[in-house]
mmCIF file of C-alpha atoms and ligand atoms in Angstrom:
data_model
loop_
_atom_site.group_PDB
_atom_site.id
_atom_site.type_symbol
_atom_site.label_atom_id
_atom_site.label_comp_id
_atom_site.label_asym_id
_atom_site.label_seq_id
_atom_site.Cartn_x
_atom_site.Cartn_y
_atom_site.Cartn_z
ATOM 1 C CA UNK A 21 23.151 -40.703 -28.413
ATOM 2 C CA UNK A 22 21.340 -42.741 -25.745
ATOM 3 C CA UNK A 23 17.532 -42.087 -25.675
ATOM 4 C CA UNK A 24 16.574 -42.490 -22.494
ATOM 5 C CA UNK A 25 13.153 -43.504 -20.658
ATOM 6 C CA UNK A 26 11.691 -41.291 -18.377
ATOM 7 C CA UNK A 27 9.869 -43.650 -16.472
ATOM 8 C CA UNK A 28 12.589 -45.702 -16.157
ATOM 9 C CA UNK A 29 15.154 -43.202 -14.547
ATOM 10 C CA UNK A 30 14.768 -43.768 -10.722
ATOM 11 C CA UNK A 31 14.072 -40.606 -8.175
ATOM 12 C CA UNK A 32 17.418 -40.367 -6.839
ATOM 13 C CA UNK A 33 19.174 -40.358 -10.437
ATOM 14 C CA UNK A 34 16.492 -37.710 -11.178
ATOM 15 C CA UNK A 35 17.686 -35.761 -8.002
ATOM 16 C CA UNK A 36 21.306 -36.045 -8.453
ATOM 17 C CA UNK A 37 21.201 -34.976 -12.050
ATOM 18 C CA UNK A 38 19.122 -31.589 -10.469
ATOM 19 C CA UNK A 39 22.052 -31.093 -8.113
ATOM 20 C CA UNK A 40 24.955 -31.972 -10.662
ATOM 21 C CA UNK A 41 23.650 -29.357 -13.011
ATOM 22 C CA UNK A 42 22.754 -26.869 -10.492
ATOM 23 C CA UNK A 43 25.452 -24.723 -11.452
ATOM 24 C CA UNK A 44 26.603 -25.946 -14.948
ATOM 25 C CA UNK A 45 25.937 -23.062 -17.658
ATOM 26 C CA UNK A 46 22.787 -23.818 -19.579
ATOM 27 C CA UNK A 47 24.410 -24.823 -23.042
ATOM 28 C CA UNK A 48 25.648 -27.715 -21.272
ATOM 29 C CA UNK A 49 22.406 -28.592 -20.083
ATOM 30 C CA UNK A 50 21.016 -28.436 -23.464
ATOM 31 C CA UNK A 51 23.516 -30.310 -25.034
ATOM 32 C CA UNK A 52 23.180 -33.112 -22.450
ATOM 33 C CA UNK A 53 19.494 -33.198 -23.053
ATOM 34 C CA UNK A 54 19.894 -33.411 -26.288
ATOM 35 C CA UNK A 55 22.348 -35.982 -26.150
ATOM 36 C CA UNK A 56 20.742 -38.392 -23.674
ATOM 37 C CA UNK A 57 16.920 -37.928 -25.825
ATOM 38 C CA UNK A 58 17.107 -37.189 -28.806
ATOM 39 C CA UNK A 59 14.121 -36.549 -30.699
ATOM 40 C CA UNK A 60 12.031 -37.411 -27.216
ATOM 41 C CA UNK A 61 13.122 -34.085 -26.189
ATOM 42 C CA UNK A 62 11.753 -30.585 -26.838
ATOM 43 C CA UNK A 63 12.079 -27.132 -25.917
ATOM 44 C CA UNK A 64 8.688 -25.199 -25.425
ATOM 45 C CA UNK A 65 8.639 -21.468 -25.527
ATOM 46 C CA UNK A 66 5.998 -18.904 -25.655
ATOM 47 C CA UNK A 67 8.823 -16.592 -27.075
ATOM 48 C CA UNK A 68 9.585 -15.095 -23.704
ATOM 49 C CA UNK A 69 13.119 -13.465 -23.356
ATOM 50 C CA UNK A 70 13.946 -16.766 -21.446
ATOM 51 C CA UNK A 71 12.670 -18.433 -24.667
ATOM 52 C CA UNK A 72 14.234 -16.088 -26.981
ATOM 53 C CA UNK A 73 17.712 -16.972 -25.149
ATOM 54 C CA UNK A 74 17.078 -20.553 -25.209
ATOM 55 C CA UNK A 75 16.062 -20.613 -29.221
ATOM 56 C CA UNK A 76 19.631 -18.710 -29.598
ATOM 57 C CA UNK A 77 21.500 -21.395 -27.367
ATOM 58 C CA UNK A 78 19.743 -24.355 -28.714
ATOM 59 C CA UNK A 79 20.358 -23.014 -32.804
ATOM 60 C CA UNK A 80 23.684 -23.232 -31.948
ATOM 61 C CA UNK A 81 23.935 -26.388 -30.696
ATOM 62 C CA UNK A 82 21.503 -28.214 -33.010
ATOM 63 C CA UNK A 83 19.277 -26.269 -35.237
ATOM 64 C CA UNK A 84 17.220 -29.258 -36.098
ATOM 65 C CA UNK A 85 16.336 -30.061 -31.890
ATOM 66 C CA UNK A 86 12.931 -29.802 -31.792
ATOM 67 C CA UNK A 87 10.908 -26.211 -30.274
ATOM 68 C CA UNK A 88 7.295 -26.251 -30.115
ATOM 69 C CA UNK A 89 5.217 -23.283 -28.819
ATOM 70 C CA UNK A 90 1.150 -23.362 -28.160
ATOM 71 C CA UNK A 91 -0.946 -21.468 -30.232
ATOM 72 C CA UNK A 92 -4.011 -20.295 -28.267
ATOM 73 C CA UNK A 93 -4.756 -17.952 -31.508
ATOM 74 C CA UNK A 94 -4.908 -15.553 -28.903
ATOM 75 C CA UNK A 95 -1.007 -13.978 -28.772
ATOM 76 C CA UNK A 96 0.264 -10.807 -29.672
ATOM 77 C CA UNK A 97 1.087 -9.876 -33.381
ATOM 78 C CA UNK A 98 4.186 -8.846 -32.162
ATOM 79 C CA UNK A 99 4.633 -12.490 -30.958
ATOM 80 C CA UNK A 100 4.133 -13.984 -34.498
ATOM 81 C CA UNK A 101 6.173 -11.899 -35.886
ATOM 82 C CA UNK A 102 8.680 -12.265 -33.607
ATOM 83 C CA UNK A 103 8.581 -16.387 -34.375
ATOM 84 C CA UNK A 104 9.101 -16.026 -37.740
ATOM 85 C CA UNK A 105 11.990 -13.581 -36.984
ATOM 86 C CA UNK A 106 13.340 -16.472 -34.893
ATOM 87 C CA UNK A 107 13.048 -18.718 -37.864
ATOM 88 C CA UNK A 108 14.230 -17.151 -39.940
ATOM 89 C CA UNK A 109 17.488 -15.796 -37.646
ATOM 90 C CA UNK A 110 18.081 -19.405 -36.681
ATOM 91 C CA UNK A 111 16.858 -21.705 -39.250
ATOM 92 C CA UNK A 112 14.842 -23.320 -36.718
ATOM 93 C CA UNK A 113 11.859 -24.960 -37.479
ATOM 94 C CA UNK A 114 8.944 -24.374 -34.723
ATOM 95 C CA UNK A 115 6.147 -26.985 -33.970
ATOM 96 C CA UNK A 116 2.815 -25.101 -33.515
ATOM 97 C CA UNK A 117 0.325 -27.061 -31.428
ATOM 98 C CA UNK A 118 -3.122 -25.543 -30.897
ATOM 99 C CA UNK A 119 -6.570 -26.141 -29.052
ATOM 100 C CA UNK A 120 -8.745 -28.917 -31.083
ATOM 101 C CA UNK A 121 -11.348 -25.728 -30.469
ATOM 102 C CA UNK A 122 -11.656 -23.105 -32.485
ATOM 103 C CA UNK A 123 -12.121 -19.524 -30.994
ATOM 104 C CA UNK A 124 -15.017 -19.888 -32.613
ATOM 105 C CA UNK A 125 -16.256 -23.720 -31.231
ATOM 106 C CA UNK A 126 -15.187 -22.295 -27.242
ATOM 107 C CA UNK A 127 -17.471 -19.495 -27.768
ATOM 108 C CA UNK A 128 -20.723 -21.665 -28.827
ATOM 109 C CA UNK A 129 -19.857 -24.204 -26.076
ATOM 110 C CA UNK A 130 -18.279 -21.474 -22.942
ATOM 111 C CA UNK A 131 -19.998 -18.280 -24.403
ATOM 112 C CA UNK A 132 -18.101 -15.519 -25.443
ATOM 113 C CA UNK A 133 -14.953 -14.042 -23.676
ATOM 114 C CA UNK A 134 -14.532 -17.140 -21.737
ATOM 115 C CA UNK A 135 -10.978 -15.676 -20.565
ATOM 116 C CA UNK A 136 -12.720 -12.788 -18.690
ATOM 117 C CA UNK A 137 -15.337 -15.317 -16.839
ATOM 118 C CA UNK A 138 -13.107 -18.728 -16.285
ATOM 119 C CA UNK A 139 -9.813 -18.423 -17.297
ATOM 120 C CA UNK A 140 -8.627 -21.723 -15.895
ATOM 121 C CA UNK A 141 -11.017 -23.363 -17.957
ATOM 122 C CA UNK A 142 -9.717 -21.435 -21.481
ATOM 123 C CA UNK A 143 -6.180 -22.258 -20.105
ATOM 124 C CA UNK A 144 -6.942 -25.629 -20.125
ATOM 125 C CA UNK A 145 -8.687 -25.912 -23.158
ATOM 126 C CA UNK A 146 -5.764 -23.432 -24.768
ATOM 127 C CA UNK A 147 -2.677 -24.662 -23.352
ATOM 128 C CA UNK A 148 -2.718 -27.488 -21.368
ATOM 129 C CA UNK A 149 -4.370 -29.972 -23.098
ATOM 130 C CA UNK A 150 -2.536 -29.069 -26.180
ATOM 131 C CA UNK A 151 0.642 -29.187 -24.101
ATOM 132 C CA UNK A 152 -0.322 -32.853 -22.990
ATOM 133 C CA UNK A 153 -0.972 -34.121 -26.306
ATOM 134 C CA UNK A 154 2.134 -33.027 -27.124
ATOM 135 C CA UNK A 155 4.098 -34.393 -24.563
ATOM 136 C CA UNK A 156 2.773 -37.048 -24.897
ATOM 137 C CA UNK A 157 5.255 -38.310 -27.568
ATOM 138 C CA UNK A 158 8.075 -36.868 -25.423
ATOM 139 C CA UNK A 159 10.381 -38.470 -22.662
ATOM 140 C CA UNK A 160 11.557 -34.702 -21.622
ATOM 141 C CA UNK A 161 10.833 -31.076 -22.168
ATOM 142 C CA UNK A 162 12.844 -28.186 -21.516
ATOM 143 C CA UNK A 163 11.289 -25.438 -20.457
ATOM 144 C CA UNK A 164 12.416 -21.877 -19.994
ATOM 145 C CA UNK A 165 11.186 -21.281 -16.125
ATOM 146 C CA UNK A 166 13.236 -19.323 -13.412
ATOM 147 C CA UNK A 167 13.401 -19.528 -10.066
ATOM 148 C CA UNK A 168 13.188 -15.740 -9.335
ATOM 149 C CA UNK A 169 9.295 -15.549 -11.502
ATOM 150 C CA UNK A 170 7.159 -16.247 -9.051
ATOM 151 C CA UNK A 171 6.790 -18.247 -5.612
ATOM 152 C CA UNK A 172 5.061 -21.061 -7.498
ATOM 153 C CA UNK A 173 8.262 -21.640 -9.267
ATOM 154 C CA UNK A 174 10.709 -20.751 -6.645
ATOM 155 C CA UNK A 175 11.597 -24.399 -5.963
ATOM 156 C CA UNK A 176 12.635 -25.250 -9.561
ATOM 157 C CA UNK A 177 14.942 -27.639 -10.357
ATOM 158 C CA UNK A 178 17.321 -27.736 -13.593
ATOM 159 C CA UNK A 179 16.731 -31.221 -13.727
ATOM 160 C CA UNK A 180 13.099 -32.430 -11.973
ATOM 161 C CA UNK A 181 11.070 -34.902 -12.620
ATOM 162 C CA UNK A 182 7.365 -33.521 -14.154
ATOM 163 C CA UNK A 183 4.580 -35.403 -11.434
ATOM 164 C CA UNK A 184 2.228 -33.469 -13.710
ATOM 165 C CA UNK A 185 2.895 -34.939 -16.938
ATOM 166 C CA UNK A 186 5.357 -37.809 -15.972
ATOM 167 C CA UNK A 187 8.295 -36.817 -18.344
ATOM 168 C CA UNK A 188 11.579 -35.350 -17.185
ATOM 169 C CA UNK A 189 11.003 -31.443 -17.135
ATOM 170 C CA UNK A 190 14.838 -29.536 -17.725
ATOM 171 C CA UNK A 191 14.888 -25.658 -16.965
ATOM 172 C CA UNK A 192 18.592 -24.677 -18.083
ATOM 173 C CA UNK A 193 17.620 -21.215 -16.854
ATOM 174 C CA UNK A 194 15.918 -21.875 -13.299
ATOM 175 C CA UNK A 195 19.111 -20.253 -11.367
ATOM 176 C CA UNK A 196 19.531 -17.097 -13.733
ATOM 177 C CA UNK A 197 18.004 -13.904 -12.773
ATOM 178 C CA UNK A 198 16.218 -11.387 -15.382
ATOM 179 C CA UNK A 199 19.051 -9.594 -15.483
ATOM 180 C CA UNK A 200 20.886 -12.447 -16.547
ATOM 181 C CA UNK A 201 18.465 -13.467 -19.453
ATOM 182 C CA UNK A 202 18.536 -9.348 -20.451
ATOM 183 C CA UNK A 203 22.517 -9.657 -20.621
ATOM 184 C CA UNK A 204 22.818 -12.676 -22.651
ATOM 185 C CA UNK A 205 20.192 -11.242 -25.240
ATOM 186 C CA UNK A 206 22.264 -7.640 -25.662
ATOM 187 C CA UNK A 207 25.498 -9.795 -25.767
ATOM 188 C CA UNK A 208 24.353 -11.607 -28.358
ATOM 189 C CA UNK A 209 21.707 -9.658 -30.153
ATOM 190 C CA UNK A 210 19.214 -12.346 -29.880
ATOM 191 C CA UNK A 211 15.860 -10.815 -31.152
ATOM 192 C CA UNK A 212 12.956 -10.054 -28.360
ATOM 193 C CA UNK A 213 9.576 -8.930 -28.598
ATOM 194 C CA UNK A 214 9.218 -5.176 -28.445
ATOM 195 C CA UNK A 215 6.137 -5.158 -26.111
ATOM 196 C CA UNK A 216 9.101 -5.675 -23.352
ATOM 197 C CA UNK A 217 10.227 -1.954 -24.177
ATOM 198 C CA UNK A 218 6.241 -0.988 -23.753
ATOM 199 C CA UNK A 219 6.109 -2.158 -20.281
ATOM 200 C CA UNK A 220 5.541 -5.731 -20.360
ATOM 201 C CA UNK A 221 7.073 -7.756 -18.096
ATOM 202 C CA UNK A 222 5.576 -11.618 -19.374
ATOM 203 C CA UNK A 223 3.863 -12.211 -22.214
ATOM 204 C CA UNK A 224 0.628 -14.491 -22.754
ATOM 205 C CA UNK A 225 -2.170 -14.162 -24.446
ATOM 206 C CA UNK A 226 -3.579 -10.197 -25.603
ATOM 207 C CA UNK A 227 -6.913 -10.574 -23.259
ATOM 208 C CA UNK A 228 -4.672 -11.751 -20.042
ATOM 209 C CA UNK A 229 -1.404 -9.436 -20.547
ATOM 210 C CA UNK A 230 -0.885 -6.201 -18.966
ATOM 211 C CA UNK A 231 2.230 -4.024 -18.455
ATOM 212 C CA UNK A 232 3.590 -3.991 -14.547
ATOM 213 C CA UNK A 233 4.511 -1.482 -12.937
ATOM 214 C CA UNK A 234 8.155 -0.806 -11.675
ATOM 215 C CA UNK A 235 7.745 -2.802 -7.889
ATOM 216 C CA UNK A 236 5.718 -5.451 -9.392
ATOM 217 C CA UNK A 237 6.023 -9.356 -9.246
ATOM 218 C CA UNK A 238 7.702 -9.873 -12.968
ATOM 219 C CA UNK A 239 4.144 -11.963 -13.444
ATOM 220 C CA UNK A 240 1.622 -9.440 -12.411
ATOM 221 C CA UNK A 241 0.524 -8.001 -15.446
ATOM 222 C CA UNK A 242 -0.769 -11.341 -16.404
ATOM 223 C CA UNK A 243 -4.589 -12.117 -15.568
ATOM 224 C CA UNK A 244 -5.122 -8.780 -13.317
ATOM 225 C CA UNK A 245 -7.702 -9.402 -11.066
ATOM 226 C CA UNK A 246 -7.940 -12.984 -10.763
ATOM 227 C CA UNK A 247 -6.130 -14.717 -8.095
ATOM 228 C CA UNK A 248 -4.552 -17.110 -11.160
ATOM 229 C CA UNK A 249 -0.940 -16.557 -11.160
ATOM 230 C CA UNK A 250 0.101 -19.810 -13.762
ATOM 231 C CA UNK A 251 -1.685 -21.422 -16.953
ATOM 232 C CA UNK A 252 -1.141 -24.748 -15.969
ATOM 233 C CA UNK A 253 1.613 -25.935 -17.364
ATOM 234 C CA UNK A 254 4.042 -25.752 -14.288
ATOM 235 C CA UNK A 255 2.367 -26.506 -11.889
HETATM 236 S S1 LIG B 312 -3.976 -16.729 -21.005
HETATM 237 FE FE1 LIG B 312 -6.088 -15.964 -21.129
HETATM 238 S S2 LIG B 312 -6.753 -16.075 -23.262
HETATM 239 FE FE2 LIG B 312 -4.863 -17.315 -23.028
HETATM 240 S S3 LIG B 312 -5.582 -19.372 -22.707
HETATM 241 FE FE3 LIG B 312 -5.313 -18.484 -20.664
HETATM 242 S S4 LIG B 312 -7.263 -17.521 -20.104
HETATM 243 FE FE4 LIG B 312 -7.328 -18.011 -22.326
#
């Protein structure tokens, strides 16, 4: 294993590993990310489908490869359970990184329901600053974005480097489609939350998560009526 610096990895090695692994499968993405950083490299999921998939891939690669998620105490039961079903499926250990604020600490400071007034501020105190902290030990994260989401992610590369957070940011899955994701996880029976067979097209927190309708951006049931389309953390 060579762990590799971020910083140190010039632009144009950056861009030619994006273009050499624009078509390799995923697995081999993984494996050379785990390969080339070790323990400076770690998956983050908010046990998506695309997460779900990437748990199952990574498992079998190296069960001990480190997979964090952020807690914003705010997810769905069916979300925590489905982590420990993951867990226990896998024998994969997750990191759980939370807000230094309680619920209870953002309400005295933001007032209550902060979500419904300012959700870009309880994102960041919820997710990205959590996320920073905890890339901050990290030269890479994998993430489990796809091009098809959105328009804000539309440009992603497999291999990119982060501006926001200055690490190496790897999304195995960026070329895949949802019907891609939905085939690997029949194929190979990886466990998924149930809210997707409710409705629910992408999964946050319970306050900001709606089900979409059948014409709908695969994002749009998430903070309905705000113009906020991301959390933060990609973009
Ligand atoms: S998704 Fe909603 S509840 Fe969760 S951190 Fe963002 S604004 Fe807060």
């Amino acid at each position: 294993m060579r762990v590799a610096t971020a910083l140190n990895i010039p632009d144009d090695e950056v861009l030619a590993l994006g273009e050499k692994f624009e078509y390799a499968q995923p697995q081999t993405v993984l494996r050379w990310a785990i390969d080339e950083f070790g323990s400076e490299v770690a998956l983050a999921t908010g046990f998506g489908t695309e997460g779900c998939v990437l748990v199952d891939m990574i498992a079998k690669i190296d069960a001990t490869a480190r997979i964090f998620y952020l807690d914003t105490d705010l997810l769905f039961p069916q979300t925590y359970e489905l982590c420990n079903q993951l867990a226990a499926r896998y024998g994969v250990s997750f990191e759980r990184r939370t807000s230094q604020r309680s619920l209870e600490q953002q309400a005295l400071r933001h007032g209550e329901k902060l979500w419904e007034r300012d959700p870009d501020l309880c994102c960041r105190l919820r997710k990205v600053e959590p996320l920073k902290e905890m890339l901050t030990g990290l030269q890479a994260w994998v993430t489990a974005i796809r091009r098809e989401q959105s328009v804000t992610r539309a440009n992603t590369k497999v291999v990119e480097r982060d501006a926001k957070f200055g690490l190496i940011k790897i999304n195995p899955l960026a070329v895949w489609s949802k019907r891609d994701v939905w085939h690997y996880i029949l194929e190979h029976n990886v466990p998924y939350n149930p809210l997707y067979d409710l409705g629910y097209s992408s999964i946050g927190c319970t306050p900001c998560t709606t089900p979409v309708q059948i014409n709908e951006d695969q994002r749009a049931g998430r903070w309905r009526g705000f113009q906020k389309t991301e959390c933060g953390l990609h973009q």
